[in-house]
PDB file of C-alpha atoms in Angstrom:
ATOM      1  CA  UNK K 519     -42.767  53.214 -14.318  1.00 50.00           C
ATOM      2  CA  UNK K 520     -44.085  50.214 -12.393  1.00 54.00           C
ATOM      3  CA  UNK K 521     -41.461  47.989 -14.003  1.00 59.00           C
ATOM      4  CA  UNK K 522     -38.666  50.400 -13.028  1.00 61.00           C
ATOM      5  CA  UNK K 523     -39.954  50.509  -9.455  1.00 58.00           C
ATOM      6  CA  UNK K 524     -40.202  46.742  -9.389  1.00 59.00           C
ATOM      7  CA  UNK K 525     -36.648  46.338 -10.700  1.00 56.00           C
ATOM      8  CA  UNK K 526     -35.408  48.824  -8.124  1.00 58.00           C
ATOM      9  CA  UNK K 527     -37.108  46.926  -5.306  1.00 61.00           C
ATOM     10  CA  UNK K 528     -35.613  43.658  -6.520  1.00 55.00           C
ATOM     11  CA  UNK K 529     -32.159  45.248  -6.563  1.00 61.00           C
ATOM     12  CA  UNK K 530     -32.567  46.681  -3.054  1.00 55.00           C
ATOM     13  CA  UNK K 531     -33.841  43.364  -1.687  1.00 61.00           C
ATOM     14  CA  UNK K 532     -30.945  41.514  -3.300  1.00 56.00           C
ATOM     15  CA  UNK K 533     -28.438  43.970  -1.854  1.00 59.00           C
ATOM     16  CA  UNK K 534     -29.929  43.452   1.598  1.00 64.00           C
ATOM     17  CA  UNK K 535     -29.802  39.705   1.117  1.00 61.00           C
ATOM     18  CA  UNK K 536     -26.143  39.902   0.069  1.00 58.00           C
ATOM     19  CA  UNK K 537     -25.305  41.966   3.153  1.00 62.00           C
ATOM     20  CA  UNK K 538     -26.981  39.424   5.433  1.00 62.00           C
ATOM     21  CA  UNK K 539     -25.209  36.490   3.782  1.00 62.00           C
ATOM     22  CA  UNK K 540     -21.821  38.222   3.932  1.00 58.00           C
ATOM     23  CA  UNK K 541     -22.338  39.230   7.549  1.00 62.00           C
ATOM     24  CA  UNK K 542     -23.301  35.679   8.441  1.00 63.00           C
ATOM     25  CA  UNK K 543     -20.044  34.151   7.212  1.00 59.00           C
ATOM     26  CA  UNK K 544     -17.744  37.152   7.687  1.00 62.00           C
ATOM     27  CA  UNK K 545     -16.930  36.334  11.304  1.00 67.00           C
ATOM     28  CA  UNK K 546     -15.943  32.762  10.468  1.00 69.00           C
ATOM     29  CA  UNK K 547     -13.842  33.980   7.556  1.00 58.00           C
ATOM     30  CA  UNK K 548     -11.957  36.479   9.747  1.00 69.00           C
ATOM     31  CA  UNK K 549     -11.303  33.790  12.379  1.00 73.00           C
ATOM     32  CA  UNK K 550      -9.928  31.430   9.731  1.00 65.00           C
ATOM     33  CA  UNK K 551      -7.664  34.169   8.345  1.00 63.00           C
ATOM     34  CA  UNK K 552      -6.311  35.012  11.822  1.00 73.00           C
ATOM     35  CA  UNK K 553      -5.632  31.341  12.566  1.00 69.00           C
ATOM     36  CA  UNK K 554      -3.939  30.966   9.192  1.00 60.00           C
ATOM     37  CA  UNK K 555      -1.636  33.902   9.928  1.00 58.00           C
ATOM     38  CA  UNK K 556      -0.769  32.463  13.342  1.00 69.00           C
ATOM     39  CA  UNK K 557      -0.135  29.032  11.821  1.00 62.00           C
ATOM     40  CA  UNK K 558       2.060  30.560   9.131  1.00 55.00           C
ATOM     41  CA  UNK K 559       4.052  32.482  11.706  1.00 55.00           C
ATOM     42  CA  UNK K 560       4.596  29.346  13.801  1.00 60.00           C
ATOM     43  CA  UNK K 561       5.660  27.347  10.731  1.00 55.00           C
ATOM     44  CA  UNK K 562       8.038  30.092   9.606  1.00 53.00           C
ATOM     45  CA  UNK K 563       9.656  30.405  13.044  1.00 54.00           C
ATOM     46  CA  UNK K 564       9.946  26.631  13.394  1.00 55.00           C
ATOM     47  CA  UNK K 565      11.472  26.345   9.938  1.00 50.00           C
ATOM     48  CA  UNK K 566      14.132  28.896  10.717  1.00 51.00           C
ATOM     49  CA  UNK K 567      14.898  27.170  14.029  1.00 52.00           C
ATOM     50  CA  UNK K 568      14.978  23.582  12.797  1.00 49.00           C
ATOM     51  CA  UNK K 569      16.389  24.010   9.294  1.00 48.00           C
ATOM     52  CA  UNK K 570      19.955  23.440  10.490  1.00 47.00           C
ATOM     53  CA  UNK K 571      19.075  20.081  12.026  1.00 49.00           C
ATOM     54  CA  UNK K 572      17.104  19.076   8.954  1.00 47.00           C
ATOM     55  CA  UNK K 573      20.095  19.578   6.665  1.00 50.00           C
ATOM     56  CA  UNK K 574      21.587  16.286   7.847  1.00 53.00           C
ATOM     57  CA  UNK K 575      18.273  14.463   8.218  1.00 51.00           C
ATOM     58  CA  UNK K 576      16.882  15.257   4.750  1.00 55.00           C
ATOM     59  CA  UNK K 577      19.417  13.292   2.651  1.00 58.00           C
ATOM     60  CA  UNK K 578      19.106  10.277   4.959  1.00 59.00           C
ATOM     61  CA  UNK K 579      15.304  10.375   4.846  1.00 57.00           C
ATOM     62  CA  UNK K 580      15.201  10.848   1.079  1.00 59.00           C
ATOM     63  CA  UNK K 581      17.683   8.023   0.546  1.00 65.00           C
ATOM     64  CA  UNK K 582      15.746   5.629   2.771  1.00 63.00           C
ATOM     65  CA  UNK K 583      12.418   6.369   1.050  1.00 63.00           C
ATOM     66  CA  UNK K 584      13.917   6.174  -2.462  1.00 68.00           C
ATOM     67  CA  UNK K 585      15.795   2.956  -1.840  1.00 69.00           C
ATOM     68  CA  UNK K 586      12.848   1.332  -0.113  1.00 71.00           C
ATOM     69  CA  UNK K 587      10.442   2.187  -2.923  1.00 72.00           C
ATOM     70  CA  UNK K 588      12.987   1.298  -5.588  1.00 71.00           C
ATOM     71  CA  UNK K 589      13.675  -2.149  -4.149  1.00 76.00           C
ATOM     72  CA  UNK K 590      10.005  -2.955  -3.602  1.00 79.00           C
ATOM     73  CA  UNK K 591       8.567  -1.410  -6.781  1.00 80.00           C
ATOM     74  CA  UNK K 592       9.161  -4.236  -9.322  1.00 81.00           C
ATOM     75  CA  UNK K 593       7.856  -6.864  -6.914  1.00 84.00           C
ATOM     76  CA  UNK K 594       4.866  -4.724  -5.956  1.00 87.00           C
ATOM     77  CA  UNK K 595       4.157  -4.223  -9.655  1.00 86.00           C
ATOM     78  CA  UNK K 596       4.253  -7.974 -10.258  1.00 86.00           C
ATOM     79  CA  UNK K 597       2.013  -8.832  -7.299  1.00 89.00           C
ATOM     80  CA  UNK K 598      -0.418  -6.046  -8.133  1.00 89.00           C
ATOM     81  CA  UNK K 599      -0.477  -7.140 -11.788  1.00 88.00           C
ATOM     82  CA  UNK K 600      -1.290 -10.777 -10.933  1.00 90.00           C
ATOM     83  CA  UNK K 601      -3.964  -9.882  -8.366  1.00 91.00           C
ATOM     84  CA  UNK K 602      -5.617  -7.326 -10.663  1.00 90.00           C
ATOM     85  CA  UNK K 603      -5.519  -9.658 -13.660  1.00 89.00           C
ATOM     86  CA  UNK K 604      -7.171 -12.502 -11.719  1.00 92.00           C
ATOM     87  CA  UNK K 605      -9.787 -10.140 -10.308  1.00 92.00           C
ATOM     88  CA  UNK K 606     -10.641  -8.682 -13.733  1.00 91.00           C
ATOM     89  CA  UNK K 607     -10.775 -12.098 -15.403  1.00 91.00           C
ATOM     90  CA  UNK K 608     -13.088 -13.610 -12.785  1.00 93.00           C
ATOM     91  CA  UNK K 609     -15.403 -10.616 -12.445  1.00 93.00           C
ATOM     92  CA  UNK K 610     -15.644  -9.900 -16.169  1.00 92.00           C
ATOM     93  CA  UNK K 611     -16.371 -13.534 -16.968  1.00 92.00           C
ATOM     94  CA  UNK K 612     -19.096 -13.509 -14.316  1.00 92.00           C
ATOM     95  CA  UNK K 613     -20.661 -10.394 -15.842  1.00 90.00           C
ATOM     96  CA  UNK K 614     -20.778 -11.939 -19.312  1.00 90.00           C
ATOM     97  CA  UNK K 615     -22.291 -15.183 -18.067  1.00 90.00           C
ATOM     98  CA  UNK K 616     -24.915 -13.403 -15.990  1.00 89.00           C
ATOM     99  CA  UNK K 617     -25.890 -11.160 -18.892  1.00 88.00           C
ATOM    100  CA  UNK K 618     -26.193 -14.015 -21.360  1.00 88.00           C
ATOM    101  CA  UNK K 619     -28.185 -16.139 -18.919  1.00 86.00           C
ATOM    102  CA  UNK K 620     -30.661 -13.519 -17.668  1.00 83.00           C
ATOM    103  CA  UNK K 621     -30.921 -10.728 -20.268  1.00 80.00           C
ATOM    104  CA  UNK K 622     -34.219 -12.094 -21.633  1.00 78.00           C
ATOM    105  CA  UNK K 623     -35.765 -13.102 -18.313  1.00 79.00           C
ATOM    106  CA  UNK K 624     -34.819 -10.407 -15.791  1.00 75.00           C
ATOM    107  CA  UNK K 625     -35.456  -6.667 -15.855  1.00 72.00           C
ATOM    108  CA  UNK K 626     -32.865  -5.979 -13.152  1.00 84.00           C
ATOM    109  CA  UNK K 627     -29.913  -7.747 -14.746  1.00 87.00           C
ATOM    110  CA  UNK K 628     -28.983  -4.741 -16.899  1.00 86.00           C
ATOM    111  CA  UNK K 629     -28.473  -2.374 -13.937  1.00 86.00           C
ATOM    112  CA  UNK K 630     -26.608  -5.029 -11.979  1.00 89.00           C
ATOM    113  CA  UNK K 631     -24.201  -5.938 -14.784  1.00 90.00           C
ATOM    114  CA  UNK K 632     -23.739  -2.291 -15.815  1.00 89.00           C
ATOM    115  CA  UNK K 633     -22.763  -1.369 -12.240  1.00 90.00           C
ATOM    116  CA  UNK K 634     -20.265  -4.227 -12.088  1.00 91.00           C
ATOM    117  CA  UNK K 635     -18.697  -3.198 -15.418  1.00 91.00           C
ATOM    118  CA  UNK K 636     -18.389   0.383 -14.186  1.00 90.00           C
ATOM    119  CA  UNK K 637     -16.631  -0.884 -11.056  1.00 92.00           C
ATOM    120  CA  UNK K 638     -14.228  -2.922 -13.194  1.00 92.00           C
ATOM    121  CA  UNK K 639     -13.341   0.164 -15.246  1.00 90.00           C
ATOM    122  CA  UNK K 640     -12.709   2.042 -12.004  1.00 90.00           C
ATOM    123  CA  UNK K 641     -10.325  -0.710 -10.885  1.00 91.00           C
ATOM    124  CA  UNK K 642      -8.429  -0.477 -14.193  1.00 90.00           C
ATOM    125  CA  UNK K 643      -8.109   3.313 -13.923  1.00 89.00           C
ATOM    126  CA  UNK K 644      -6.878   3.278 -10.317  1.00 91.00           C
ATOM    127  CA  UNK K 645      -4.533   0.397 -11.085  1.00 90.00           C
ATOM    128  CA  UNK K 646      -3.047   2.344 -14.026  1.00 89.00           C
ATOM    129  CA  UNK K 647      -2.164   5.326 -11.813  1.00 90.00           C
ATOM    130  CA  UNK K 648      -0.545   3.118  -9.155  1.00 90.00           C
ATOM    131  CA  UNK K 649       1.353   1.158 -11.816  1.00 88.00           C
ATOM    132  CA  UNK K 650       2.755   4.356 -13.364  1.00 88.00           C
ATOM    133  CA  UNK K 651       3.960   5.519  -9.954  1.00 87.00           C
ATOM    134  CA  UNK K 652       5.666   2.221  -9.137  1.00 86.00           C
ATOM    135  CA  UNK K 653       7.339   2.161 -12.545  1.00 85.00           C
ATOM    136  CA  UNK K 654       8.716   5.663 -11.943  1.00 84.00           C
ATOM    137  CA  UNK K 655      10.082   4.569  -8.552  1.00 82.00           C
ATOM    138  CA  UNK K 656      11.740   1.505 -10.083  1.00 82.00           C
ATOM    139  CA  UNK K 657      13.119   3.542 -12.987  1.00 81.00           C
ATOM    140  CA  UNK K 658      14.638   6.140 -10.667  1.00 78.00           C
ATOM    141  CA  UNK K 659      16.199   3.471  -8.456  1.00 77.00           C
ATOM    142  CA  UNK K 660      17.630   1.621 -11.460  1.00 76.00           C
ATOM    143  CA  UNK K 661      19.221   4.736 -12.961  1.00 74.00           C
ATOM    144  CA  UNK K 662      20.721   6.131  -9.750  1.00 71.00           C
ATOM    145  CA  UNK K 663      21.416   3.034  -7.652  1.00 68.00           C
ATOM    146  CA  UNK K 664      20.983  -0.502  -8.933  1.00 62.00           C
ATOM    147  CA  UNK K 665      21.526  -0.538 -12.690  1.00 61.00           C
ATOM    148  CA  UNK K 666      19.816  -1.666 -15.889  1.00 66.00           C
ATOM    149  CA  UNK K 667      18.718  -5.145 -14.693  1.00 74.00           C
ATOM    150  CA  UNK K 668      16.417  -3.607 -12.108  1.00 71.00           C
ATOM    151  CA  UNK K 669      14.931  -1.329 -14.735  1.00 74.00           C
ATOM    152  CA  UNK K 670      14.456  -4.253 -17.144  1.00 79.00           C
ATOM    153  CA  UNK K 671      12.447  -6.159 -14.519  1.00 79.00           C
ATOM    154  CA  UNK K 672      10.144  -3.201 -13.991  1.00 79.00           C
ATOM    155  CA  UNK K 673       9.864  -2.544 -17.725  1.00 82.00           C
ATOM    156  CA  UNK K 674       8.755  -6.121 -18.487  1.00 84.00           C
ATOM    157  CA  UNK K 675       6.030  -5.978 -15.841  1.00 82.00           C
ATOM    158  CA  UNK K 676       4.998  -2.487 -16.962  1.00 83.00           C
ATOM    159  CA  UNK K 677       4.609  -3.579 -20.611  1.00 85.00           C
ATOM    160  CA  UNK K 678       2.594  -6.599 -19.484  1.00 84.00           C
ATOM    161  CA  UNK K 679       0.418  -4.166 -17.530  1.00 81.00           C
ATOM    162  CA  UNK K 680      -0.290  -2.054 -20.581  1.00 81.00           C
ATOM    163  CA  UNK K 681      -0.933  -4.960 -22.935  1.00 83.00           C
ATOM    164  CA  UNK K 682      -2.957  -7.339 -20.756  1.00 83.00           C
ATOM    165  CA  UNK K 683      -4.643  -5.370 -17.977  1.00 80.00           C
ATOM    166  CA  UNK K 684      -5.494  -2.381 -20.138  1.00 79.00           C
ATOM    167  CA  UNK K 685      -6.682  -4.859 -22.760  1.00 85.00           C
ATOM    168  CA  UNK K 686      -9.462  -5.661 -20.314  1.00 86.00           C
ATOM    169  CA  UNK K 687     -10.529  -2.046 -20.564  1.00 86.00           C
ATOM    170  CA  UNK K 688     -11.205  -2.627 -24.258  1.00 87.00           C
ATOM    171  CA  UNK K 689     -13.129  -5.819 -23.473  1.00 90.00           C
ATOM    172  CA  UNK K 690     -15.246  -4.079 -20.853  1.00 90.00           C
ATOM    173  CA  UNK K 691     -16.001  -1.138 -23.146  1.00 89.00           C
ATOM    174  CA  UNK K 692     -16.833  -3.436 -26.078  1.00 89.00           C
ATOM    175  CA  UNK K 693     -19.171  -5.515 -23.913  1.00 89.00           C
ATOM    176  CA  UNK K 694     -20.819  -2.330 -22.651  1.00 89.00           C
ATOM    177  CA  UNK K 695     -21.437  -1.406 -26.297  1.00 88.00           C
ATOM    178  CA  UNK K 696     -23.096  -4.799 -26.813  1.00 88.00           C
ATOM    179  CA  UNK K 697     -25.419  -4.052 -23.904  1.00 88.00           C
ATOM    180  CA  UNK K 698     -25.946  -0.507 -25.214  1.00 86.00           C
ATOM    181  CA  UNK K 699     -25.913  -0.608 -29.041  1.00 86.00           C
ATOM    182  CA  UNK K 700     -26.172   3.194 -29.235  1.00 88.00           C
ATOM    183  CA  UNK K 701     -22.744   3.604 -27.638  1.00 87.00           C
ATOM    184  CA  UNK K 702     -19.937   4.503 -30.045  1.00 87.00           C
ATOM    185  CA  UNK K 703     -16.133   4.659 -29.966  1.00 83.00           C
ATOM    186  CA  UNK K 704     -13.075   2.438 -29.663  1.00 84.00           C
ATOM    187  CA  UNK K 705     -10.590   2.650 -26.794  1.00 82.00           C
ATOM    188  CA  UNK K 706      -7.820   2.728 -29.422  1.00 81.00           C
ATOM    189  CA  UNK K 707      -9.263   5.910 -30.938  1.00 79.00           C
ATOM    190  CA  UNK K 708      -7.618   9.144 -29.760  1.00 83.00           C
ATOM    191  CA  UNK K 709     -11.086  10.745 -29.772  1.00 85.00           C
ATOM    192  CA  UNK K 710     -12.730   7.882 -27.880  1.00 84.00           C
ATOM    193  CA  UNK K 711     -13.946  10.003 -24.965  1.00 86.00           C
ATOM    194  CA  UNK K 712     -15.463  12.582 -27.286  1.00 86.00           C
ATOM    195  CA  UNK K 713     -17.301   9.945 -29.363  1.00 87.00           C
ATOM    196  CA  UNK K 714     -18.447   8.100 -26.243  1.00 86.00           C
ATOM    197  CA  UNK K 715     -19.763  11.338 -24.781  1.00 88.00           C
ATOM    198  CA  UNK K 716     -21.704  12.138 -27.953  1.00 87.00           C
ATOM    199  CA  UNK K 717     -23.400   8.742 -27.804  1.00 87.00           C
ATOM    200  CA  UNK K 718     -24.560   9.173 -24.189  1.00 86.00           C
ATOM    201  CA  UNK K 719     -28.100  10.285 -23.390  1.00 86.00           C
ATOM    202  CA  UNK K 720     -28.865  13.482 -21.483  1.00 88.00           C
ATOM    203  CA  UNK K 721     -29.092  11.780 -18.095  1.00 88.00           C
ATOM    204  CA  UNK K 722     -25.675  10.158 -18.563  1.00 87.00           C
ATOM    205  CA  UNK K 723     -24.200  13.470 -19.719  1.00 88.00           C
ATOM    206  CA  UNK K 724     -25.543  15.254 -16.646  1.00 91.00           C
ATOM    207  CA  UNK K 725     -23.958  12.606 -14.436  1.00 91.00           C
ATOM    208  CA  UNK K 726     -20.622  13.039 -16.271  1.00 89.00           C
ATOM    209  CA  UNK K 727     -20.836  16.832 -15.882  1.00 90.00           C
ATOM    210  CA  UNK K 728     -21.493  16.551 -12.150  1.00 92.00           C
ATOM    211  CA  UNK K 729     -18.644  14.060 -11.694  1.00 91.00           C
ATOM    212  CA  UNK K 730     -16.327  16.330 -13.690  1.00 90.00           C
ATOM    213  CA  UNK K 731     -17.191  19.379 -11.576  1.00 91.00           C
ATOM    214  CA  UNK K 732     -16.721  17.374  -8.370  1.00 93.00           C
ATOM    215  CA  UNK K 733     -13.310  16.241  -9.628  1.00 93.00           C
ATOM    216  CA  UNK K 734     -12.452  19.892 -10.385  1.00 92.00           C
ATOM    217  CA  UNK K 735     -13.401  20.934  -6.854  1.00 93.00           C
ATOM    218  CA  UNK K 736     -11.376  18.136  -5.265  1.00 95.00           C
ATOM    219  CA  UNK K 737      -8.394  18.917  -7.525  1.00 94.00           C
ATOM    220  CA  UNK K 738      -8.446  22.550  -6.363  1.00 94.00           C
ATOM    221  CA  UNK K 739      -8.518  21.469  -2.716  1.00 93.00           C
ATOM    222  CA  UNK K 740      -5.649  19.058  -3.327  1.00 95.00           C
ATOM    223  CA  UNK K 741      -3.649  21.837  -4.985  1.00 94.00           C
ATOM    224  CA  UNK K 742      -4.034  23.998  -1.875  1.00 92.00           C
ATOM    225  CA  UNK K 743      -3.066  21.089   0.388  1.00 91.00           C
ATOM    226  CA  UNK K 744      -0.055  20.064  -1.723  1.00 93.00           C
ATOM    227  CA  UNK K 745       1.078  23.676  -2.108  1.00 91.00           C
ATOM    228  CA  UNK K 746       0.986  24.053   1.693  1.00 88.00           C
ATOM    229  CA  UNK K 747       2.775  20.744   2.325  1.00 86.00           C
ATOM    230  CA  UNK K 748       5.511  21.312  -0.261  1.00 88.00           C
ATOM    231  CA  UNK K 749       6.054  24.889   0.878  1.00 86.00           C
ATOM    232  CA  UNK K 750       6.554  23.667   4.443  1.00 81.00           C
ATOM    233  CA  UNK K 751       8.826  20.875   3.222  1.00 79.00           C
ATOM    234  CA  UNK K 752      10.860  23.395   1.250  1.00 79.00           C
ATOM    235  CA  UNK K 753      11.411  25.349   4.466  1.00 75.00           C
ATOM    236  CA  UNK K 754      11.988  22.373   6.770  1.00 73.00           C
ATOM    237  CA  UNK K 755      13.670  19.836   4.502  1.00 71.00           C
ATOM    238  CA  UNK K 756      15.104  22.153   1.843  1.00 72.00           C
ATOM    239  CA  UNK K 757      13.705  20.053  -1.001  1.00 76.00           C
ATOM    240  CA  UNK K 758      13.857  23.025  -3.405  1.00 79.00           C
ATOM    241  CA  UNK K 759      10.874  24.769  -4.950  1.00 85.00           C
ATOM    242  CA  UNK K 760      10.411  22.282  -7.802  1.00 89.00           C
ATOM    243  CA  UNK K 761       7.456  20.485  -6.154  1.00 89.00           C
ATOM    244  CA  UNK K 762       5.812  23.852  -5.399  1.00 91.00           C
ATOM    245  CA  UNK K 763       6.382  24.971  -9.004  1.00 93.00           C
ATOM    246  CA  UNK K 764       4.906  21.747 -10.422  1.00 94.00           C
ATOM    247  CA  UNK K 765       1.799  21.956  -8.213  1.00 94.00           C
ATOM    248  CA  UNK K 766       1.381  25.629  -9.087  1.00 95.00           C
ATOM    249  CA  UNK K 767       1.690  24.846 -12.800  1.00 95.00           C
ATOM    250  CA  UNK K 768      -0.929  22.092 -12.559  1.00 95.00           C
ATOM    251  CA  UNK K 769      -3.180  24.418 -10.545  1.00 94.00           C
ATOM    252  CA  UNK K 770      -2.776  27.158 -13.152  1.00 96.00           C
ATOM    253  CA  UNK K 771      -3.551  24.815 -16.066  1.00 95.00           C
ATOM    254  CA  UNK K 772      -6.607  23.497 -14.211  1.00 93.00           C
ATOM    255  CA  UNK K 773      -7.924  27.010 -13.523  1.00 93.00           C
ATOM    256  CA  UNK K 774      -7.203  28.440 -16.975  1.00 94.00           C
ATOM    257  CA  UNK K 775      -8.778  25.419 -18.698  1.00 93.00           C
ATOM    258  CA  UNK K 776     -11.928  25.746 -16.601  1.00 91.00           C
ATOM    259  CA  UNK K 777     -12.212  29.492 -17.239  1.00 91.00           C
ATOM    260  CA  UNK K 778     -11.467  29.187 -20.958  1.00 92.00           C
ATOM    261  CA  UNK K 779     -14.005  26.402 -21.424  1.00 89.00           C
ATOM    262  CA  UNK K 780     -16.602  28.386 -19.478  1.00 87.00           C
ATOM    263  CA  UNK K 781     -15.985  31.440 -21.645  1.00 88.00           C
ATOM    264  CA  UNK K 782     -16.276  29.373 -24.835  1.00 88.00           C
ATOM    265  CA  UNK K 783     -19.539  27.768 -23.724  1.00 84.00           C
ATOM    266  CA  UNK K 784     -20.949  31.127 -22.626  1.00 82.00           C
ATOM    267  CA  UNK K 785     -20.125  32.628 -26.016  1.00 83.00           C
ATOM    268  CA  UNK K 786     -21.753  29.681 -27.792  1.00 81.00           C
ATOM    269  CA  UNK K 787     -24.942  30.040 -25.709  1.00 80.00           C
ATOM    270  CA  UNK K 788     -25.239  33.751 -26.547  1.00 76.00           C
ATOM    271  CA  UNK K 789     -24.953  33.267 -30.294  1.00 71.00           C
TER     272      UNK K 789
END
């Protein structure tokens, strides 16, 4: 009887707490919703008013952006490739020398070198995304405007990117494995991330989990922002609904993957 009364009191207290929390943020939520409706109405009215003028501006704007990116892309790829390669070579060589010189005499050298290697991997990952984008811009320009020579220039630089710069990713990972003999996996293995994760300790795994969840949160925010931007552009610039559809598809895959993985983990914990 005492347990039932205690459970009932806990439930009542929790309900009261929920009411207070909801009441606290309810006013702000209503204000945001009202402002969103007003903003949507303004955007919709403006789109209907300005869409006629945008019909002539859109092709000119799209052509200018495409041509500008297409012309600059191969040269930007080359400059970015050279700068990144020099940076990786100098910094990685410095890390190796520092480790070999101080690993037996300094207790702080491990953290310092490990941080620098992590930064180098971050540079490689960001560089890869930018390089893919520039290659797409050059490819589009070559197919629709300039011709095969332009595409060949971009392709040569792009292949050099993959072979040389991404080769530094293997070197960095291999050197990290020398510093941490328990680490497993090869960057050429399709299951590298899974094997690397299995070889991490609990503290490293917790850090990876937190980073992954933060990336999920940011990706959801970006989906909302891009959906809003592309919807407005579809109304103003008549760019079609393809960008909206692509963002929505990515958003859906992101959400379904998160929910499915959560359900699988929950089922495993209850077994």
